[in-house]
mmCIF file of C-alpha atoms and ligand atoms in Angstrom:
data_model
loop_
_atom_site.group_PDB
_atom_site.id
_atom_site.type_symbol
_atom_site.label_atom_id
_atom_site.label_comp_id
_atom_site.label_asym_id
_atom_site.label_seq_id
_atom_site.Cartn_x
_atom_site.Cartn_y
_atom_site.Cartn_z
ATOM 1 C CA GLY A 148 25.592 -88.896 -72.462
ATOM 2 C CA HIS A 149 24.834 -85.602 -70.833
ATOM 3 C CA ASN A 150 22.308 -83.166 -72.266
ATOM 4 C CA ASN A 151 21.651 -79.494 -71.732
ATOM 5 C CA LEU A 152 18.214 -78.023 -72.112
ATOM 6 C CA ASN A 153 17.149 -74.368 -71.942
ATOM 7 C CA ALA A 154 13.582 -73.729 -70.863
ATOM 8 C CA LYS A 155 11.807 -70.415 -70.838
ATOM 9 C CA LEU A 156 9.353 -70.414 -67.948
ATOM 10 C CA VAL A 157 6.793 -67.752 -67.065
ATOM 11 C CA LEU A 158 4.994 -67.204 -63.750
ATOM 12 C CA LEU A 159 1.478 -65.823 -63.985
ATOM 13 C CA GLY A 160 -1.159 -65.145 -61.365
ATOM 14 C CA ASP A 161 -2.777 -62.538 -59.203
ATOM 15 C CA MET A 162 -0.685 -59.873 -57.546
ATOM 16 C CA GLY A 163 0.174 -61.062 -54.054
ATOM 17 C CA ALA A 164 -0.221 -64.790 -54.773
ATOM 18 C CA GLY A 165 3.501 -65.324 -54.199
ATOM 19 C CA LYS A 166 5.070 -65.572 -57.661
ATOM 20 C CA SER A 167 8.177 -63.565 -56.760
ATOM 21 C CA SER A 168 8.462 -65.398 -53.453
ATOM 22 C CA LEU A 169 8.413 -68.790 -55.198
ATOM 23 C CA VAL A 170 11.179 -67.639 -57.544
ATOM 24 C CA LEU A 171 13.231 -66.170 -54.709
ATOM 25 C CA ARG A 172 12.886 -69.437 -52.759
ATOM 26 C CA PHE A 173 13.844 -71.541 -55.801
ATOM 27 C CA VAL A 174 16.737 -69.366 -56.984
ATOM 28 C CA LYS A 175 18.190 -68.092 -53.693
ATOM 29 C CA GLY A 176 16.639 -70.241 -50.976
ATOM 30 C CA GLN A 177 15.253 -67.124 -49.292
ATOM 31 C CA PHE A 178 11.878 -65.776 -48.172
ATOM 32 C CA LEU A 179 10.871 -62.201 -47.357
ATOM 33 C CA GLU A 180 7.759 -61.433 -45.261
ATOM 34 C CA PHE A 181 7.567 -58.094 -47.078
ATOM 35 C CA GLN A 182 8.427 -59.015 -50.622
ATOM 36 C CA GLU A 183 8.246 -55.890 -52.817
ATOM 37 C CA SER A 184 5.694 -56.082 -55.592
ATOM 38 C CA THR A 185 7.084 -56.627 -59.050
ATOM 39 C CA ILE A 186 7.036 -53.777 -61.548
ATOM 40 C CA GLY A 187 6.587 -55.022 -65.108
ATOM 41 C CA ALA A 188 8.517 -58.275 -64.890
ATOM 42 C CA ALA A 189 11.774 -59.607 -63.488
ATOM 43 C CA PHE A 190 14.183 -62.138 -64.966
ATOM 44 C CA PHE A 191 16.013 -64.949 -63.145
ATOM 45 C CA SER A 192 17.822 -68.077 -64.166
ATOM 46 C CA GLN A 193 18.514 -71.311 -62.344
ATOM 47 C CA THR A 194 19.743 -74.720 -63.402
ATOM 48 C CA LEU A 195 18.443 -78.047 -62.205
ATOM 49 C CA ALA A 196 19.815 -81.523 -62.879
ATOM 50 C CA VAL A 197 17.262 -84.163 -63.836
ATOM 51 C CA ASN A 198 18.773 -87.575 -64.486
ATOM 52 C CA ASP A 199 21.252 -87.066 -67.355
ATOM 53 C CA THR A 200 19.985 -83.593 -68.277
ATOM 54 C CA THR A 201 20.873 -80.148 -66.957
ATOM 55 C CA VAL A 202 17.877 -77.890 -67.385
ATOM 56 C CA LYS A 203 18.565 -74.169 -67.416
ATOM 57 C CA PHE A 204 15.379 -72.328 -66.508
ATOM 58 C CA GLU A 205 15.066 -68.791 -67.847
ATOM 59 C CA ILE A 206 12.358 -67.455 -65.594
ATOM 60 C CA TRP A 207 10.101 -64.469 -66.214
ATOM 61 C CA ASP A 208 8.339 -63.362 -63.050
ATOM 62 C CA THR A 209 5.450 -61.135 -64.146
ATOM 63 C CA ALA A 210 3.691 -58.427 -62.144
ATOM 64 C CA GLY A 211 0.140 -59.772 -62.122
ATOM 65 C CA GLN A 212 -1.733 -56.473 -61.973
ATOM 66 C CA GLU A 213 -4.436 -55.853 -64.532
ATOM 67 C CA ARG A 214 -2.670 -52.730 -65.765
ATOM 68 C CA TYR A 215 0.283 -54.839 -66.895
ATOM 69 C CA HIS A 216 -1.959 -57.446 -68.562
ATOM 70 C CA SER A 217 -1.168 -56.284 -72.102
ATOM 71 C CA LEU A 218 2.513 -57.059 -71.482
ATOM 72 C CA ALA A 219 1.888 -60.688 -70.489
ATOM 73 C CA PRO A 220 1.948 -62.172 -74.021
ATOM 74 C CA MET A 221 5.519 -60.932 -74.430
ATOM 75 C CA TYR A 222 6.470 -63.247 -71.578
ATOM 76 C CA TYR A 223 4.330 -66.304 -72.267
ATOM 77 C CA ARG A 224 4.758 -66.349 -76.038
ATOM 78 C CA GLY A 225 7.579 -68.737 -76.773
ATOM 79 C CA ALA A 226 7.574 -70.035 -73.196
ATOM 80 C CA THR A 227 8.005 -73.796 -72.853
ATOM 81 C CA ALA A 228 6.557 -73.839 -69.358
ATOM 82 C CA ALA A 229 4.292 -71.803 -67.112
ATOM 83 C CA ILE A 230 3.479 -71.820 -63.418
ATOM 84 C CA ILE A 231 0.080 -70.305 -62.697
ATOM 85 C CA VAL A 232 0.027 -69.283 -59.062
ATOM 86 C CA TYR A 233 -2.866 -68.630 -56.702
ATOM 87 C CA ASP A 234 -3.071 -68.166 -52.955
ATOM 88 C CA ILE A 235 -5.006 -70.943 -51.140
ATOM 89 C CA SER A 236 -6.430 -68.273 -48.789
ATOM 90 C CA SER A 237 -7.985 -66.260 -51.658
ATOM 91 C CA THR A 238 -10.844 -67.432 -53.879
ATOM 92 C CA ASP A 239 -10.322 -64.348 -56.075
ATOM 93 C CA SER A 240 -6.763 -65.428 -56.779
ATOM 94 C CA PHE A 241 -8.031 -68.893 -57.798
ATOM 95 C CA THR A 242 -10.576 -67.306 -60.168
ATOM 96 C CA ARG A 243 -7.788 -65.185 -61.616
ATOM 97 C CA ALA A 244 -5.566 -68.265 -62.050
ATOM 98 C CA LYS A 245 -8.298 -69.967 -64.072
ATOM 99 C CA LYS A 246 -8.489 -66.906 -66.335
ATOM 100 C CA TRP A 247 -4.731 -67.186 -66.958
ATOM 101 C CA VAL A 248 -5.098 -70.868 -67.803
ATOM 102 C CA GLN A 249 -7.821 -70.002 -70.353
ATOM 103 C CA GLU A 250 -5.645 -67.312 -71.889
ATOM 104 C CA LEU A 251 -2.676 -69.682 -72.189
ATOM 105 C CA GLN A 252 -4.879 -72.387 -73.716
ATOM 106 C CA LYS A 253 -6.019 -69.876 -76.351
ATOM 107 C CA GLN A 254 -2.845 -67.913 -77.020
ATOM 108 C CA GLY A 255 0.066 -69.870 -75.621
ATOM 109 C CA ASN A 256 2.351 -72.496 -77.101
ATOM 110 C CA PRO A 257 0.150 -75.632 -77.433
ATOM 111 C CA ASN A 258 2.902 -77.881 -76.055
ATOM 112 C CA MET A 259 3.516 -75.697 -73.016
ATOM 113 C CA VAL A 260 4.041 -77.561 -69.746
ATOM 114 C CA MET A 261 1.632 -75.949 -67.293
ATOM 115 C CA ALA A 262 1.704 -76.213 -63.534
ATOM 116 C CA LEU A 263 -0.902 -74.895 -61.122
ATOM 117 C CA ALA A 264 0.585 -73.819 -57.791
ATOM 118 C CA GLY A 265 -1.706 -73.346 -54.795
ATOM 119 C CA ASN A 266 0.740 -71.241 -52.821
ATOM 120 C CA LYS A 267 0.748 -70.208 -49.131
ATOM 121 C CA ALA A 268 -0.036 -73.804 -48.165
ATOM 122 C CA ASP A 269 1.322 -72.898 -44.700
ATOM 123 C CA LEU A 270 -1.844 -70.799 -44.175
ATOM 124 C CA GLU A 271 -4.049 -73.869 -43.627
ATOM 125 C CA ASP A 272 -6.180 -72.032 -41.032
ATOM 126 C CA LYS A 273 -7.037 -69.352 -43.627
ATOM 127 C CA ARG A 274 -7.706 -71.774 -46.476
ATOM 128 C CA LYS A 275 -10.538 -70.796 -48.853
ATOM 129 C CA VAL A 276 -9.704 -72.974 -51.867
ATOM 130 C CA PRO A 277 -10.096 -76.711 -51.183
ATOM 131 C CA ALA A 278 -7.142 -78.673 -52.544
ATOM 132 C CA GLU A 279 -9.552 -81.166 -54.094
ATOM 133 C CA GLU A 280 -11.282 -78.456 -56.143
ATOM 134 C CA ALA A 281 -7.961 -77.268 -57.558
ATOM 135 C CA ARG A 282 -6.792 -80.823 -58.209
ATOM 136 C CA VAL A 283 -9.928 -81.632 -60.221
ATOM 137 C CA TYR A 284 -9.695 -78.359 -62.135
ATOM 138 C CA ALA A 285 -6.042 -79.002 -62.982
ATOM 139 C CA GLU A 286 -6.745 -82.556 -64.116
ATOM 140 C CA GLU A 287 -9.601 -81.434 -66.358
ATOM 141 C CA ASN A 288 -7.396 -78.799 -67.948
ATOM 142 C CA GLY A 289 -4.209 -80.770 -68.488
ATOM 143 C CA LEU A 290 -2.121 -79.036 -65.834
ATOM 144 C CA PHE A 291 -0.327 -80.674 -62.976
ATOM 145 C CA PHE A 292 -1.100 -79.372 -59.535
ATOM 146 C CA MET A 293 0.844 -78.879 -56.342
ATOM 147 C CA GLU A 294 0.295 -76.862 -53.213
ATOM 148 C CA THR A 295 3.440 -74.929 -52.364
ATOM 149 C CA SER A 296 4.768 -72.633 -49.691
ATOM 150 C CA ALA A 297 7.475 -70.133 -50.507
ATOM 151 C CA LYS A 298 7.607 -69.496 -46.760
ATOM 152 C CA THR A 299 8.357 -73.049 -45.597
ATOM 153 C CA ALA A 300 9.854 -74.143 -48.961
ATOM 154 C CA ALA A 301 7.325 -76.993 -49.205
ATOM 155 C CA ASN A 302 7.093 -78.313 -52.790
ATOM 156 C CA VAL A 303 9.026 -75.374 -54.281
ATOM 157 C CA ASN A 304 11.984 -77.301 -55.700
ATOM 158 C CA GLU A 305 9.575 -80.136 -56.431
ATOM 159 C CA ILE A 306 7.341 -78.101 -58.728
ATOM 160 C CA PHE A 307 10.307 -76.956 -60.823
ATOM 161 C CA TYR A 308 11.627 -80.510 -60.846
ATOM 162 C CA GLU A 309 8.278 -81.880 -62.047
ATOM 163 C CA ILE A 310 8.243 -79.285 -64.829
ATOM 164 C CA ALA A 311 11.809 -80.181 -65.813
ATOM 165 C CA LYS A 312 10.842 -83.857 -66.057
ATOM 166 C CA ARG A 313 7.916 -83.042 -68.359
ATOM 167 C CA LEU A 314 9.802 -80.788 -70.796
ATOM 168 C CA PRO A 315 9.936 -82.076 -74.344
ATOM 169 C CA ARG A 316 13.362 -83.583 -75.025
ATOM 170 C CA ALA A 317 15.055 -82.708 -78.285
HETATM 171 P P1 GDP B 97 3.520 -61.756 -56.167
HETATM 172 O O1 GDP B 97 2.833 -60.429 -56.302
HETATM 173 O O2 GDP B 97 2.672 -62.863 -56.737
HETATM 174 O O3 GDP B 97 4.907 -61.754 -56.717
HETATM 175 O O4 GDP B 97 3.599 -62.080 -54.612
HETATM 176 P P2 GDP B 97 4.838 -61.866 -53.625
HETATM 177 O O5 GDP B 97 5.871 -62.907 -53.843
HETATM 178 O O6 GDP B 97 5.275 -60.448 -53.713
HETATM 179 O O7 GDP B 97 4.163 -62.169 -52.223
HETATM 180 C C1 GDP B 97 3.095 -61.380 -51.713
HETATM 181 C C2 GDP B 97 3.076 -61.493 -50.187
HETATM 182 O O8 GDP B 97 2.760 -62.812 -49.793
HETATM 183 C C3 GDP B 97 4.432 -61.148 -49.545
HETATM 184 O O9 GDP B 97 4.190 -60.435 -48.346
HETATM 185 C C4 GDP B 97 5.037 -62.517 -49.232
HETATM 186 O O10 GDP B 97 5.884 -62.490 -48.103
HETATM 187 C C5 GDP B 97 3.785 -63.345 -48.952
HETATM 188 N N1 GDP B 97 3.974 -64.759 -49.314
HETATM 189 C C6 GDP B 97 4.446 -65.251 -50.485
HETATM 190 N N2 GDP B 97 4.479 -66.588 -50.474
HETATM 191 C C7 GDP B 97 4.015 -66.964 -49.265
HETATM 192 C C8 GDP B 97 3.793 -68.241 -48.635
HETATM 193 O O11 GDP B 97 4.039 -69.318 -49.180
HETATM 194 N N3 GDP B 97 3.266 -68.213 -47.358
HETATM 195 C C9 GDP B 97 2.971 -67.055 -46.720
HETATM 196 N N4 GDP B 97 2.466 -67.149 -45.477
HETATM 197 N N5 GDP B 97 3.161 -65.849 -47.273
HETATM 198 C C10 GDP B 97 3.683 -65.797 -48.531
HETATM 199 MG MG1 MG B 98 5.929 -60.238 -57.741
#
Protein backbone atom coordinates (compact mmCIF):
# COMPACT_ATOMS: atom_id res chain seq x y z
CA GLY A 1 0.00 0.00 0.00
CA HIS A 2 0.94 3.63 0.00
CA ASN A 3 2.59 5.30 2.98
CA ASN A 4 3.02 8.90 4.02
CA LEU A 5 5.97 10.02 6.06
CA ASN A 6 6.67 13.45 7.57
CA ALA A 7 10.31 14.32 8.09
CA LYS A 8 11.66 17.35 9.85
CA LEU A 9 14.93 18.32 8.19
CA VAL A 10 17.37 21.04 9.24
CA LEU A 11 20.11 22.69 7.17
CA LEU A 12 23.20 23.77 9.09
CA GLY A 13 26.48 25.26 7.96
CA ASP A 14 28.47 28.42 7.55
CA MET A 15 26.81 31.57 6.32
CA GLY A 16 27.29 31.76 2.56
CA ALA A 17 27.78 28.01 2.02
CA GLY A 18 24.54 27.84 0.04
CA LYS A 19 21.93 26.41 2.42
CA SER A 20 19.12 28.71 1.26
CA SER A 21 20.15 28.21 -2.36
CA LEU A 22 19.94 24.41 -2.01
CA VAL A 23 16.44 24.73 -0.53
CA LEU A 24 15.33 27.19 -3.19
CA ARG A 25 16.63 24.84 -5.91
CA PHE A 26 14.91 21.81 -4.34
CA VAL A 27 11.59 23.50 -3.55
CA LYS A 28 11.21 25.93 -6.47
CA GLY A 29 13.79 24.86 -9.05
CA GLN A 30 15.35 28.32 -8.94
CA PHE A 31 18.75 29.87 -8.27
CA LEU A 32 19.62 33.47 -7.38
CA GLU A 33 23.17 34.84 -7.85
CA PHE A 34 22.41 37.29 -5.04
CA GLN A 35 20.51 35.18 -2.57
CA GLU A 36 19.64 37.29 0.49
CA SER A 37 21.12 36.02 3.72
CA THR A 38 18.71 34.31 6.06
CA ILE A 39 17.64 36.06 9.24
CA GLY A 40 16.98 33.60 12.06
CA ALA A 41 15.56 30.71 10.06
CA ALA A 42 13.11 30.08 7.24
CA PHE A 43 10.60 27.27 6.81
CA PHE A 44 9.77 25.37 3.60
CA SER A 45 8.04 22.14 2.77
CA GLN A 46 8.32 19.81 -0.19
CA THR A 47 7.14 16.29 -0.89
CA LEU A 48 9.09 13.58 -2.64
CA ALA A 49 7.91 10.15 -3.75
CA VAL A 50 10.24 7.26 -2.95
CA ASN A 51 8.94 3.89 -4.10
CA ASP A 52 5.60 3.41 -2.29
CA THR A 53 6.14 6.27 0.16
CA THR A 54 5.42 9.99 -0.09
CA VAL A 55 7.86 11.84 2.12
CA LYS A 56 6.85 15.32 3.21
CA PHE A 57 9.96 17.26 4.17
CA GLU A 58 9.46 20.06 6.68
CA ILE A 59 12.62 22.03 6.13
CA TRP A 60 14.24 24.51 8.50
CA ASP A 61 16.84 26.63 6.75
CA THR A 62 18.96 28.21 9.48
CA ALA A 63 21.02 31.40 9.30
CA GLY A 64 24.49 30.04 10.05
CA GLN A 65 25.97 33.11 11.72
CA GLU A 66 27.58 32.67 15.11
CA ARG A 67 25.21 35.19 16.66
CA TYR A 68 22.27 32.92 15.87
CA HIS A 69 24.07 29.81 17.19
CA SER A 70 22.02 29.64 20.40
CA LEU A 71 18.86 29.26 18.31
CA ALA A 72 20.13 26.22 16.40
CA PRO A 73 19.03 23.56 18.93
CA MET A 74 15.43 24.69 18.48
CA TYR A 75 15.72 23.59 14.85
CA TYR A 76 17.79 20.42 15.13
CA ARG A 77 16.13 19.03 18.24
CA GLY A 78 13.47 16.63 17.07
CA ALA A 79 14.80 16.72 13.50
CA THR A 80 14.88 13.35 11.74
CA ALA A 81 17.41 14.53 9.19
CA ALA A 82 20.09 17.16 8.73
CA ILE A 83 22.09 18.46 5.80
CA ILE A 84 25.37 20.02 6.88
CA VAL A 85 26.54 22.28 4.10
CA TYR A 86 29.98 23.65 3.28
CA ASP A 87 31.39 25.43 0.25
CA ILE A 88 34.08 23.43 -1.62
CA SER A 89 35.94 26.72 -2.24
CA SER A 90 36.24 27.51 1.50
CA THR A 91 38.29 25.52 4.02
CA ASP A 92 36.76 27.62 6.83
CA SER A 93 33.30 26.47 5.82
CA PHE A 94 34.48 22.84 5.94
CA THR A 95 35.92 23.37 9.44
CA ARG A 96 32.61 24.92 10.47
CA ALA A 97 30.68 21.97 9.00
CA LYS A 98 32.73 19.56 11.11
CA LYS A 99 31.85 21.59 14.22
CA TRP A 100 28.15 21.22 13.35
CA VAL A 101 28.57 17.47 12.93
CA GLN A 102 30.18 17.27 16.40
CA GLU A 103 27.36 19.29 17.92
CA LEU A 104 24.71 17.07 16.32
CA GLN A 105 26.52 13.93 17.47
CA LYS A 106 26.46 15.28 21.03
CA GLN A 107 23.07 16.97 21.20
CA GLY A 108 21.01 15.75 18.28
CA ASN A 109 18.62 12.84 17.86
CA PRO A 110 20.88 9.73 17.81
CA ASN A 111 18.98 8.22 14.87
CA MET A 112 19.22 11.37 12.78
CA VAL A 113 20.00 10.84 9.10
CA MET A 114 22.93 13.15 8.37
CA ALA A 115 24.15 14.26 4.98
CA LEU A 116 27.27 16.28 4.25
CA ALA A 117 26.89 18.53 1.21
CA GLY A 118 30.00 19.98 -0.43
CA ASN A 119 28.16 22.74 -2.26
CA LYS A 120 29.29 25.03 -5.12
CA ALA A 121 30.70 22.01 -6.94
CA ASP A 122 30.50 24.15 -10.11
CA LEU A 123 33.44 26.19 -8.73
CA GLU A 124 35.99 23.45 -9.51
CA ASP A 125 38.68 26.03 -10.39
CA LYS A 126 38.35 27.56 -6.90
CA ARG A 127 38.26 24.26 -5.03
CA LYS A 128 40.02 24.21 -1.64
CA VAL A 129 38.44 21.12 -0.07
CA PRO A 130 39.40 17.87 -1.83
CA ALA A 131 36.36 15.65 -2.36
CA GLU A 132 38.34 12.69 -1.05
CA GLU A 133 39.01 14.42 2.28
CA ALA A 134 35.31 15.12 2.78
CA ARG A 135 34.34 11.61 1.69
CA VAL A 136 36.68 10.03 4.25
CA TYR A 137 35.50 12.39 6.98
CA ALA A 138 31.86 11.61 6.22
CA GLU A 139 32.48 7.86 6.21
CA GLU A 140 34.30 8.00 9.54
CA ASN A 141 31.44 9.96 11.08
CA GLY A 142 28.47 8.03 9.75
CA LEU A 143 27.23 10.67 7.32
CA PHE A 144 26.67 10.24 3.64
CA PHE A 145 28.42 12.67 1.37
CA MET A 146 27.62 14.35 -1.91
CA GLU A 147 28.99 17.34 -3.73
CA THR A 148 26.14 19.55 -4.89
CA SER A 149 25.57 22.70 -6.88
CA ALA A 150 22.52 24.83 -6.23
CA LYS A 151 23.59 26.78 -9.32
CA THR A 152 23.62 23.91 -11.83
CA ALA A 153 21.20 21.73 -9.81
CA ALA A 154 23.76 18.90 -9.71
CA ASN A 155 22.91 16.37 -6.98
CA VAL A 156 20.31 18.63 -5.32
CA ASN A 157 17.25 16.42 -5.79
CA GLU A 158 19.54 13.43 -5.31
CA ILE A 159 20.66 14.42 -1.82
CA PHE A 160 17.07 14.83 -0.63
CA TYR A 161 16.17 11.56 -2.31
CA GLU A 162 19.04 9.73 -0.58
CA ILE A 163 17.88 11.15 2.76
CA ALA A 164 14.30 10.07 2.06
CA LYS A 165 15.48 6.53 1.32
CA ARG A 166 17.37 6.36 4.63
CA LEU A 167 14.57 7.64 6.88
CA PRO A 168 13.37 5.16 9.47
CA ARG A 169 10.08 3.62 8.34
CA ALA A 170 7.32 3.32 10.90
P1 LIG B 1 23.51 30.45 3.00
O1 LIG B 1 23.98 31.62 3.82
O2 LIG B 1 24.22 29.19 3.40
O3 LIG B 1 22.03 30.30 2.99
O4 LIG B 1 23.99 30.72 1.50
P2 LIG B 1 23.14 31.31 0.29
O5 LIG B 1 22.20 30.30 -0.25
O6 LIG B 1 22.56 32.62 0.71
O7 LIG B 1 24.27 31.52 -0.80
C1 LIG B 1 25.37 32.40 -0.60
C2 LIG B 1 25.91 32.85 -1.96
O8 LIG B 1 26.47 31.75 -2.65
C3 LIG B 1 24.82 33.45 -2.87
O9 LIG B 1 25.38 34.54 -3.58
C4 LIG B 1 24.49 32.30 -3.83
O10 LIG B 1 24.08 32.76 -5.10
C5 LIG B 1 25.84 31.59 -3.93
N1 LIG B 1 25.68 30.15 -4.17
C6 LIG B 1 24.89 29.28 -3.49
N2 LIG B 1 24.99 28.04 -3.98
C7 LIG B 1 25.87 28.11 -5.00
C8 LIG B 1 26.41 27.14 -5.92
O11 LIG B 1 26.11 25.95 -5.91
N3 LIG B 1 27.33 27.61 -6.84
C9 LIG B 1 27.71 28.91 -6.88
N4 LIG B 1 28.61 29.26 -7.82
N5 LIG B 1 27.23 29.84 -6.05
C10 LIG B 1 26.32 29.46 -5.12
MG1 LIG C 1 20.58 31.38 4.06
